[in-house]
Short mmCIF file of C-alpha atoms in Angstrom, two decimals:
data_model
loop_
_atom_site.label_atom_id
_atom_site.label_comp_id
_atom_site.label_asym_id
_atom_site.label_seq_id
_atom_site.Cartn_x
_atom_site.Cartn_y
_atom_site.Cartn_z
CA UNK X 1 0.00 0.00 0.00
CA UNK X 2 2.50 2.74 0.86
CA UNK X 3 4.55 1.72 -2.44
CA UNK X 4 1.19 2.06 -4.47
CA UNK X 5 0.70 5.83 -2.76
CA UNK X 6 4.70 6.72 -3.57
CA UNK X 7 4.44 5.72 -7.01
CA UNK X 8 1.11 7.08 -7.84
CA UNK X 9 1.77 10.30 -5.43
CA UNK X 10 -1.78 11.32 -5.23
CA UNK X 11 -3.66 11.18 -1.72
CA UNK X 12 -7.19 11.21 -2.11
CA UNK X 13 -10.20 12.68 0.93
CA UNK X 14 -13.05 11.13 0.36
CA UNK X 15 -16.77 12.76 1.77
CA UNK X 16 -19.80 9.96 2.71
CA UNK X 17 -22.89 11.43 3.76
CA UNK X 18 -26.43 13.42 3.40
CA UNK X 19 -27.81 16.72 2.07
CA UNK X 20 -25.23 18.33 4.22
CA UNK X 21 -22.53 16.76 2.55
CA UNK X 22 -23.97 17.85 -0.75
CA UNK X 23 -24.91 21.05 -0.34
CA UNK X 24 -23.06 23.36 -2.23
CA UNK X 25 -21.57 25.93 -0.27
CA UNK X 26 -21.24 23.83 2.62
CA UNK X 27 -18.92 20.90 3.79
CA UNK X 28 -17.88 19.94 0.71
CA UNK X 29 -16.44 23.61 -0.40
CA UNK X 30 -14.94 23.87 2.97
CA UNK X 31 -13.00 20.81 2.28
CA UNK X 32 -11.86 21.83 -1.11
CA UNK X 33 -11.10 25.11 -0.41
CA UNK X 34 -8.60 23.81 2.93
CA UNK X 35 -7.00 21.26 0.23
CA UNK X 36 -6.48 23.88 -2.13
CA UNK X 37 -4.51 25.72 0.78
CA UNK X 38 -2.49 22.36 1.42
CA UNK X 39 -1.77 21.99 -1.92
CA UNK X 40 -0.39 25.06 -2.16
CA UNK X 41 2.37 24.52 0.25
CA UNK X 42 2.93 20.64 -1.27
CA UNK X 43 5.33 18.95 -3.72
CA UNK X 44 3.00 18.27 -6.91
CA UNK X 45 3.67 14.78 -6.04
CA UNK X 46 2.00 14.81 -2.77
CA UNK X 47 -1.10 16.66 -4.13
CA UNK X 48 -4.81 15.53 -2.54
CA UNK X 49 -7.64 15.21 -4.24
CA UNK X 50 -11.11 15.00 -2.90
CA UNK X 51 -14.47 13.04 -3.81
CA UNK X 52 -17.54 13.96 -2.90
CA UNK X 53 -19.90 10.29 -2.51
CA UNK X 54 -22.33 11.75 -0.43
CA UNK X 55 -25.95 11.42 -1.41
CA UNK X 56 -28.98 13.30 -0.22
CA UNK X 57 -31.62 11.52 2.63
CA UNK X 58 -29.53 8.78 2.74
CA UNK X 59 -28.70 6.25 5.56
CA UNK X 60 -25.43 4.28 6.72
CA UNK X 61 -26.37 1.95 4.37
CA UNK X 62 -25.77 4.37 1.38
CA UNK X 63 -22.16 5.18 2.44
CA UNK X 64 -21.38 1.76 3.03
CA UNK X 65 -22.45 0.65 -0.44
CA UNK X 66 -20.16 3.54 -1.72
CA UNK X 67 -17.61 1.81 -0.07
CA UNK X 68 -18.23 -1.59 -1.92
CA UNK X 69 -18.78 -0.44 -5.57
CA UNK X 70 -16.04 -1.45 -7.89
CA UNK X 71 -16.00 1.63 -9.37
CA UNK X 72 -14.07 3.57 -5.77
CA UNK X 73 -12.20 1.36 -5.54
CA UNK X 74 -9.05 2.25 -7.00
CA UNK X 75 -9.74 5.66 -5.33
CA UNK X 76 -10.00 4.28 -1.71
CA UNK X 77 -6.73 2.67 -2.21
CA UNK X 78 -5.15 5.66 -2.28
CA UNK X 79 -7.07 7.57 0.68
CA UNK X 80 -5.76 8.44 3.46
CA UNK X 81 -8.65 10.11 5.14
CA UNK X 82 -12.62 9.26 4.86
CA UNK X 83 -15.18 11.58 6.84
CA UNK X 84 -18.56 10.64 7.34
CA UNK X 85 -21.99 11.97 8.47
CA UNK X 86 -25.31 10.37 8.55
CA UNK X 87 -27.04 10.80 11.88
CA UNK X 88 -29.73 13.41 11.44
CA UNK X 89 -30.83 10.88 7.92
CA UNK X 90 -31.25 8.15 9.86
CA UNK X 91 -32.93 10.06 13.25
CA UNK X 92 -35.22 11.71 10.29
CA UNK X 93 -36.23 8.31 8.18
CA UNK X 94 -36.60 6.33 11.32
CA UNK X 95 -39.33 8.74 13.07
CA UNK X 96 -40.49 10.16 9.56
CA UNK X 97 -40.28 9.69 5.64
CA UNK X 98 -39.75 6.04 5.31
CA UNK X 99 -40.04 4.95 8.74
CA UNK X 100 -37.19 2.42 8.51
CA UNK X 101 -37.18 0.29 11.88
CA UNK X 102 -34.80 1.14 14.61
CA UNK X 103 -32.58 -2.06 14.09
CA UNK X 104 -32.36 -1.97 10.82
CA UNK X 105 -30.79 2.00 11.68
CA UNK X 106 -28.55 0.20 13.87
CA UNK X 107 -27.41 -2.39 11.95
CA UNK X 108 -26.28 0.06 9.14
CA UNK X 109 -24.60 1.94 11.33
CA UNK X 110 -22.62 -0.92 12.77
CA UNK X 111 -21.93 -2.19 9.25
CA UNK X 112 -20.33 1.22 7.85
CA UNK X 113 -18.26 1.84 10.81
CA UNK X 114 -16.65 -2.32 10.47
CA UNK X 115 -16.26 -2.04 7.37
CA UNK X 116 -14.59 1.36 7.56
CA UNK X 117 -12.22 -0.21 10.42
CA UNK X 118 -11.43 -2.77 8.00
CA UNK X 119 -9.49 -0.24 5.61
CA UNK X 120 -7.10 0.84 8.35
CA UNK X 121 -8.28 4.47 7.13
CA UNK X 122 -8.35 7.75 9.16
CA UNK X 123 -11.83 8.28 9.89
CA UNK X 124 -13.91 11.60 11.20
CA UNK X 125 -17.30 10.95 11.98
CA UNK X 126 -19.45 14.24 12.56
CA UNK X 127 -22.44 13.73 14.43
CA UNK X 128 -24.32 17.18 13.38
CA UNK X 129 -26.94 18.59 15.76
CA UNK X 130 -31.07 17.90 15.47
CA UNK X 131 -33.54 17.69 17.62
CA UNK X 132 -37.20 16.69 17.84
CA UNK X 133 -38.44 16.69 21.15
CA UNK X 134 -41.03 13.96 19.99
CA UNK X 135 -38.00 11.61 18.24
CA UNK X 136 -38.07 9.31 20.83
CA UNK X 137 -34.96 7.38 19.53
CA UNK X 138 -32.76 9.86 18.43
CA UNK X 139 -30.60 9.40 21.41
CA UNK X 140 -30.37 5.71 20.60
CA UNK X 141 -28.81 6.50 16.87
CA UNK X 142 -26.75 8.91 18.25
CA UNK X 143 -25.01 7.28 20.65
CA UNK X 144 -24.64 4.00 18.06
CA UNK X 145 -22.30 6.18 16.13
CA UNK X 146 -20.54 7.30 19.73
CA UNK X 147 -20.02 3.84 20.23
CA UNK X 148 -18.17 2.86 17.03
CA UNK X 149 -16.07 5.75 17.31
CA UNK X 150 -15.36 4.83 20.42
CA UNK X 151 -14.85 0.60 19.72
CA UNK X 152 -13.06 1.60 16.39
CA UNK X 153 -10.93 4.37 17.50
CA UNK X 154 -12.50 6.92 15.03
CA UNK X 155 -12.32 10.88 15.46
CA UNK X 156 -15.49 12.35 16.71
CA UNK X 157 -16.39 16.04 16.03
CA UNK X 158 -19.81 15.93 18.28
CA UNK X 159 -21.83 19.16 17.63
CA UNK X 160 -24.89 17.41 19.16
CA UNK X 161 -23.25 17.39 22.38
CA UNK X 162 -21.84 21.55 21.65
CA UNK X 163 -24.93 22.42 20.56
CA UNK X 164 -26.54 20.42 24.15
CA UNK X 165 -23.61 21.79 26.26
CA UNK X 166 -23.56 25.67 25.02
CA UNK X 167 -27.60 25.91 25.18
CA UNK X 168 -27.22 26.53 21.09
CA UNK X 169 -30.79 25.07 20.27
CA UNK X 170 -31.89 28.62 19.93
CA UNK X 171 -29.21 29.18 16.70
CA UNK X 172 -29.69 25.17 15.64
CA UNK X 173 -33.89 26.18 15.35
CA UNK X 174 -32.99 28.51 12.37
CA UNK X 175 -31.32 26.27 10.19
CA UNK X 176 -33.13 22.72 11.02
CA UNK X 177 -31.64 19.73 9.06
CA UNK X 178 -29.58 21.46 6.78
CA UNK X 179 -26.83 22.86 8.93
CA UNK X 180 -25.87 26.02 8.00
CA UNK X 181 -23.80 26.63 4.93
CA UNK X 182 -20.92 28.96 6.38
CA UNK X 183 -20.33 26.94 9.52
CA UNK X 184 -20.23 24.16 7.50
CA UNK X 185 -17.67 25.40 5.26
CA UNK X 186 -15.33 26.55 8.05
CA UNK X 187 -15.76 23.16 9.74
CA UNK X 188 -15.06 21.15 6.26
CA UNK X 189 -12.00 23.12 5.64
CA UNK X 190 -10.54 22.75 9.35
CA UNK X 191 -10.50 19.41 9.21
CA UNK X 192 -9.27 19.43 5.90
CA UNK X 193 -6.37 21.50 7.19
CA UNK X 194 -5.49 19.22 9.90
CA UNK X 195 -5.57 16.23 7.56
CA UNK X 196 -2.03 15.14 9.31
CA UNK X 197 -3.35 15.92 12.91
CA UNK X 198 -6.21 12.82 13.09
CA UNK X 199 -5.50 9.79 14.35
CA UNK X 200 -5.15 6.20 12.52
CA UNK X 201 -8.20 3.70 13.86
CA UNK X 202 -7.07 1.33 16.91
CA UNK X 203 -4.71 -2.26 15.90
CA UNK X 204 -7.42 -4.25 17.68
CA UNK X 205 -8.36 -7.74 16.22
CA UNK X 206 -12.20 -8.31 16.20
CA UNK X 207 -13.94 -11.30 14.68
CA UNK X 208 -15.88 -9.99 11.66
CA UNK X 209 -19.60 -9.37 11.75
CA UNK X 210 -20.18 -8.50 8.18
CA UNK X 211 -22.13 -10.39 6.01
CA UNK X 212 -21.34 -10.88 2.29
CA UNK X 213 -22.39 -8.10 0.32
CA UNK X 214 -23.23 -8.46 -3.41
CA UNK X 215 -24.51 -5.44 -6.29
CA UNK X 216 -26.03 -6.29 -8.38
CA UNK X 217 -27.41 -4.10 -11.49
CA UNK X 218 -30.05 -5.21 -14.07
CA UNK X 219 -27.82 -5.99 -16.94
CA UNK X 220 -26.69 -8.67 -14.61
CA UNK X 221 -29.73 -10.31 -13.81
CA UNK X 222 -31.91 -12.78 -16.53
CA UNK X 223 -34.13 -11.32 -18.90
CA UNK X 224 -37.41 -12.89 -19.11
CA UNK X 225 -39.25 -10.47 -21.04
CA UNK X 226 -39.47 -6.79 -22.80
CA UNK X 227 -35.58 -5.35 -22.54
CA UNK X 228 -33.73 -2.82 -20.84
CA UNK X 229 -32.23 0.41 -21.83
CA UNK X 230 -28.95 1.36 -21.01
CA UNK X 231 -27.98 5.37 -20.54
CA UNK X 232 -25.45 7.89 -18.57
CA UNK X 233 -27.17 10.13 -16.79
CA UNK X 234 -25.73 13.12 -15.00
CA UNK X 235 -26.12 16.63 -13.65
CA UNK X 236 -23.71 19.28 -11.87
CA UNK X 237 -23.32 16.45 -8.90
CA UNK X 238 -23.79 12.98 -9.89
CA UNK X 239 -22.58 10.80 -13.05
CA UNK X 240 -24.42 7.48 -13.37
CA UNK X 241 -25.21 4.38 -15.95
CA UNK X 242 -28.91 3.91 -15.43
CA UNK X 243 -31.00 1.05 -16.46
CA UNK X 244 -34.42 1.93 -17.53
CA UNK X 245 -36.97 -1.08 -16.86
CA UNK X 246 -40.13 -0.79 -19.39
CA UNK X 247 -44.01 -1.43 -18.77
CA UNK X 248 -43.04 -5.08 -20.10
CA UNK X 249 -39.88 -6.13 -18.44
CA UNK X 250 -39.64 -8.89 -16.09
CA UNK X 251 -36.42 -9.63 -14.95
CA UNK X 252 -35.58 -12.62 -12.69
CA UNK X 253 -32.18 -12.81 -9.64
CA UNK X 254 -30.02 -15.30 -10.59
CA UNK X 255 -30.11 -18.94 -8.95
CA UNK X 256 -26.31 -18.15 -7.26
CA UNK X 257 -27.87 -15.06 -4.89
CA UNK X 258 -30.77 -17.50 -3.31
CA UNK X 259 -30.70 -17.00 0.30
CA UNK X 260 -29.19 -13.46 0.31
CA UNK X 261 -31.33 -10.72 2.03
CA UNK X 262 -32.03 -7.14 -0.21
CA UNK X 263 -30.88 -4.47 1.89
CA UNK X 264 -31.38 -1.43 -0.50
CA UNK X 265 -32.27 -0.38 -4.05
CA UNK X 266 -30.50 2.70 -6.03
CA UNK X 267 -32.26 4.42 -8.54
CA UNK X 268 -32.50 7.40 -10.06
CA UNK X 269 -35.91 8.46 -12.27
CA UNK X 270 -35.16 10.43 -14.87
CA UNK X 271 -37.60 13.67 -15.81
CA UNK X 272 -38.86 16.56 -14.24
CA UNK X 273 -42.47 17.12 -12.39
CA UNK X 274 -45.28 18.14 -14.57
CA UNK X 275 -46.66 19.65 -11.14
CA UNK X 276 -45.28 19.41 -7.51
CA UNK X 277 -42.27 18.64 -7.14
CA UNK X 278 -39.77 16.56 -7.64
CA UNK X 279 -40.45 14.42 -4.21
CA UNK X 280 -43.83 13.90 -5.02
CA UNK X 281 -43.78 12.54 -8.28
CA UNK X 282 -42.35 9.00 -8.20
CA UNK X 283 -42.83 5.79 -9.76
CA UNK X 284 -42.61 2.31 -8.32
CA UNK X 285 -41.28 -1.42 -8.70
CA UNK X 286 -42.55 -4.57 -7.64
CA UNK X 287 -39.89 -7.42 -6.41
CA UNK X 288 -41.64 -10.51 -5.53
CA UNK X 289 -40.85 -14.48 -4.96
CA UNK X 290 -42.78 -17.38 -3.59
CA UNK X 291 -43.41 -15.66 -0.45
CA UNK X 292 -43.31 -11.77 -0.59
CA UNK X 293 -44.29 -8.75 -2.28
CA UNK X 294 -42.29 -5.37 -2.37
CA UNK X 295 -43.63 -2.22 -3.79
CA UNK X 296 -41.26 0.30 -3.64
CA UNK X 297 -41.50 3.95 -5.03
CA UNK X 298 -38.38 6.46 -6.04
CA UNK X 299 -39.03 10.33 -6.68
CA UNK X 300 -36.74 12.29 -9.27
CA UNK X 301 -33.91 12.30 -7.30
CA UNK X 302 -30.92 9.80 -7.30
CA UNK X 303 -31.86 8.11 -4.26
CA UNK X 304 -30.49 4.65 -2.01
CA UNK X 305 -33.57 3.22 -0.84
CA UNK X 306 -33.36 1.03 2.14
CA UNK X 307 -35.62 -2.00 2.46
CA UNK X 308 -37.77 -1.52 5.49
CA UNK X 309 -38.89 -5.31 5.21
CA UNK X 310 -36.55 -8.59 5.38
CA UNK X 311 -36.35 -9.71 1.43
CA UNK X 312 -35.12 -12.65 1.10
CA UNK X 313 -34.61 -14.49 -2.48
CA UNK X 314 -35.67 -17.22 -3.46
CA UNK X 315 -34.94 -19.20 -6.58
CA UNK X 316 -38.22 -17.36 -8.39
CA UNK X 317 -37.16 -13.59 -7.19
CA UNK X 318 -38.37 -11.18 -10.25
CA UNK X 319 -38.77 -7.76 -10.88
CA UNK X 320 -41.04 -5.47 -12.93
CA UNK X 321 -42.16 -1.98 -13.11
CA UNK X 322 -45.42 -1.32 -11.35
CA UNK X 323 -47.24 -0.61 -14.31
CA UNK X 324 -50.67 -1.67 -12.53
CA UNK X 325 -50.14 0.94 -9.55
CA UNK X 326 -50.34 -1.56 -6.98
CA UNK X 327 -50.40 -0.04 -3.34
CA UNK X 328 -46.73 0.29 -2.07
CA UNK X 329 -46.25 -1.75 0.99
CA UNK X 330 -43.66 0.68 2.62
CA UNK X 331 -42.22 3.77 2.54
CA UNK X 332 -39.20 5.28 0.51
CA UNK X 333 -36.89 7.82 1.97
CA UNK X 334 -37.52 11.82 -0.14
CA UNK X 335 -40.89 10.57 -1.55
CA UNK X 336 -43.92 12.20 -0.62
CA UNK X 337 -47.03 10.19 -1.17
CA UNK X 338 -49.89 11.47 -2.78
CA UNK X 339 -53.20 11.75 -1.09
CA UNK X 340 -54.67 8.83 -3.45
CA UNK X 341 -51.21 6.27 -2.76
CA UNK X 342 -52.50 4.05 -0.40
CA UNK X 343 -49.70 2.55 1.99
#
């Protein structure tokens, strides 16, 4: 590993997370502008470079799969620092939006921060400030991400305990979810500045907890019926390859993933709202087996959906678009549902 970083010089920072990590004036400038001041004083051959993987109303779950896609992985080889945020997603789709289940919270939580001990990576995990008197649980997610960084050895920047501590609530009230944008952009480029200042993860052994994790896309799964179109689609933040799945396609899971459990679906629905907005107009797809039915929607934003229900395939798993508007059996995180959608 160090040869690879000598020869290839490059040190990449790499940004998981929400809205807030998206937003543009916020983190993510912050971070590019304090690299830009690095760089300045740096040997072109120990320039950093930073990627942004953070994706709006997104759980653990979504920066973990970042983690796992072929595509980063090159890019993670030659990282030297990963920070992370995803508390006030998962506080906000477990009480609200998509109501996903406290465990299944937990679990993605535990599952990012393994994985992310696995890499031997610096980490900084920022637990940003939210509350909602009538979230019952958010203390419960909250302290789950306290307790990795505390198991793993991670860095903690805790602004839920500031903002608790200092009596900031007051401020917090103004700016809700979205954290403000100039605070934000200081704290992104401080801790881009001290990029040499955090601290490795701890040495300790621990038996591994992670299942196996497969993606797997439609072009990779059996054609039964109709086809599949292929397309790049991008704007000023995300580049993808979309598959588009037609009124008539029916795709089946291959025999080899029987037995594995669907944790997630990313999509991305092309288009723009003839009226609303773009959160409530969606579309939906139905995933069924032997045993169970899942009707999921997606609005028309790139979006990781997390599977509220346990999915398990079966050796007759398919999937088609729900052109018959059958009622969606759970929620979706950033879709709205429309007063006629019945749940």
């Amino acid at each position: 590993m160090q040869k690879h970083l000598k020869e290839n010089g490059k040190q990449n920072i790499i940004l998981l997370g929400g809205s807030n990590s998206v937003m543009v004036n916020g983190l993510q400038k912050g971070i590019r502008e304090g690299i830009t001041k690095l760089n300045e004083r740096k040997d072109e051959k120990e320039q950093l470079e930073f990627y942004n993987f953070g994706l709006g109303s997104s759980i653990s779950f979504q920066n973990l799969y970042e983690l796992l896609r072929e595509r980063n992985q090159e890019i993670l080889k030659n990282t030297q620092l990963i920070i992370t945020e995803s508390n006030i997603n998962e506080i906000g789709n477990h009480h609200g939006y998509s109501k996903i289940p406290l465990e299944t919270i937990i679990r993605s939580i535990e599952w990012l921060y393994e994985k992310l001990h696995s890499l031997k990576k610096k980490v900084v995990i920022l637990l940003l400030p939210y509350m909602n008197p009538s979230f019952i649980n958010q203390q419960i997610i909250d302290n789950a991400h306290r307790d990795c960084a505390n198991r793993y050895g991670f860095n903690l920047i805790d602004m839920q305990t500031t903002y608790k501590k200092d009596n900031l609530w007051n401020f917090y009230g103004c700016w809700g979810s979205h954290q403000m944008a100039s605070l934000m952009k200081t704290l992104g480029k401080n801790i881009a500045m001290n990029f040499n200042n955090f601290l490795p993860p701890n040495n300790l052994l621990m038996a591994s907890n992670l299942p196996q994790f497969e993606i797997l896309s439609p072009e990779n799964m059996e054609l039964l019926v109709g086809d599949i179109e292929k397309k790049e689609l991008k704007n000023s933040a995300f580049c993808e390859n979309i598959f588009r799945i037609a009124n008539n396609t029916k795709l089946q899971f291959p025999q080899k993933y029987q037995g594995f459990h669907l944790i997630g679906l990313h999509a991305w629905n092309e288009g723009k709202p003839k009226s609303g907005s773009v959160y409530n107009t969606y579309s939906s797809i139905m995933i069924f087996n032997t045993q169970q039915t899942l009707i999921k929607s997606s609005s028309l934003i790139r979006l990781f959906n997390t599977i509220n229900m346990d999915f398990i395939i079966d050796g007759k798993t398919f999937i088609e678009f729900n052109s018959q508007s059958l009622p969606l059996t759970e929620l979706s995180e950033a879709v709205i549902i429309t007063q006629d959608t019945q749940i």
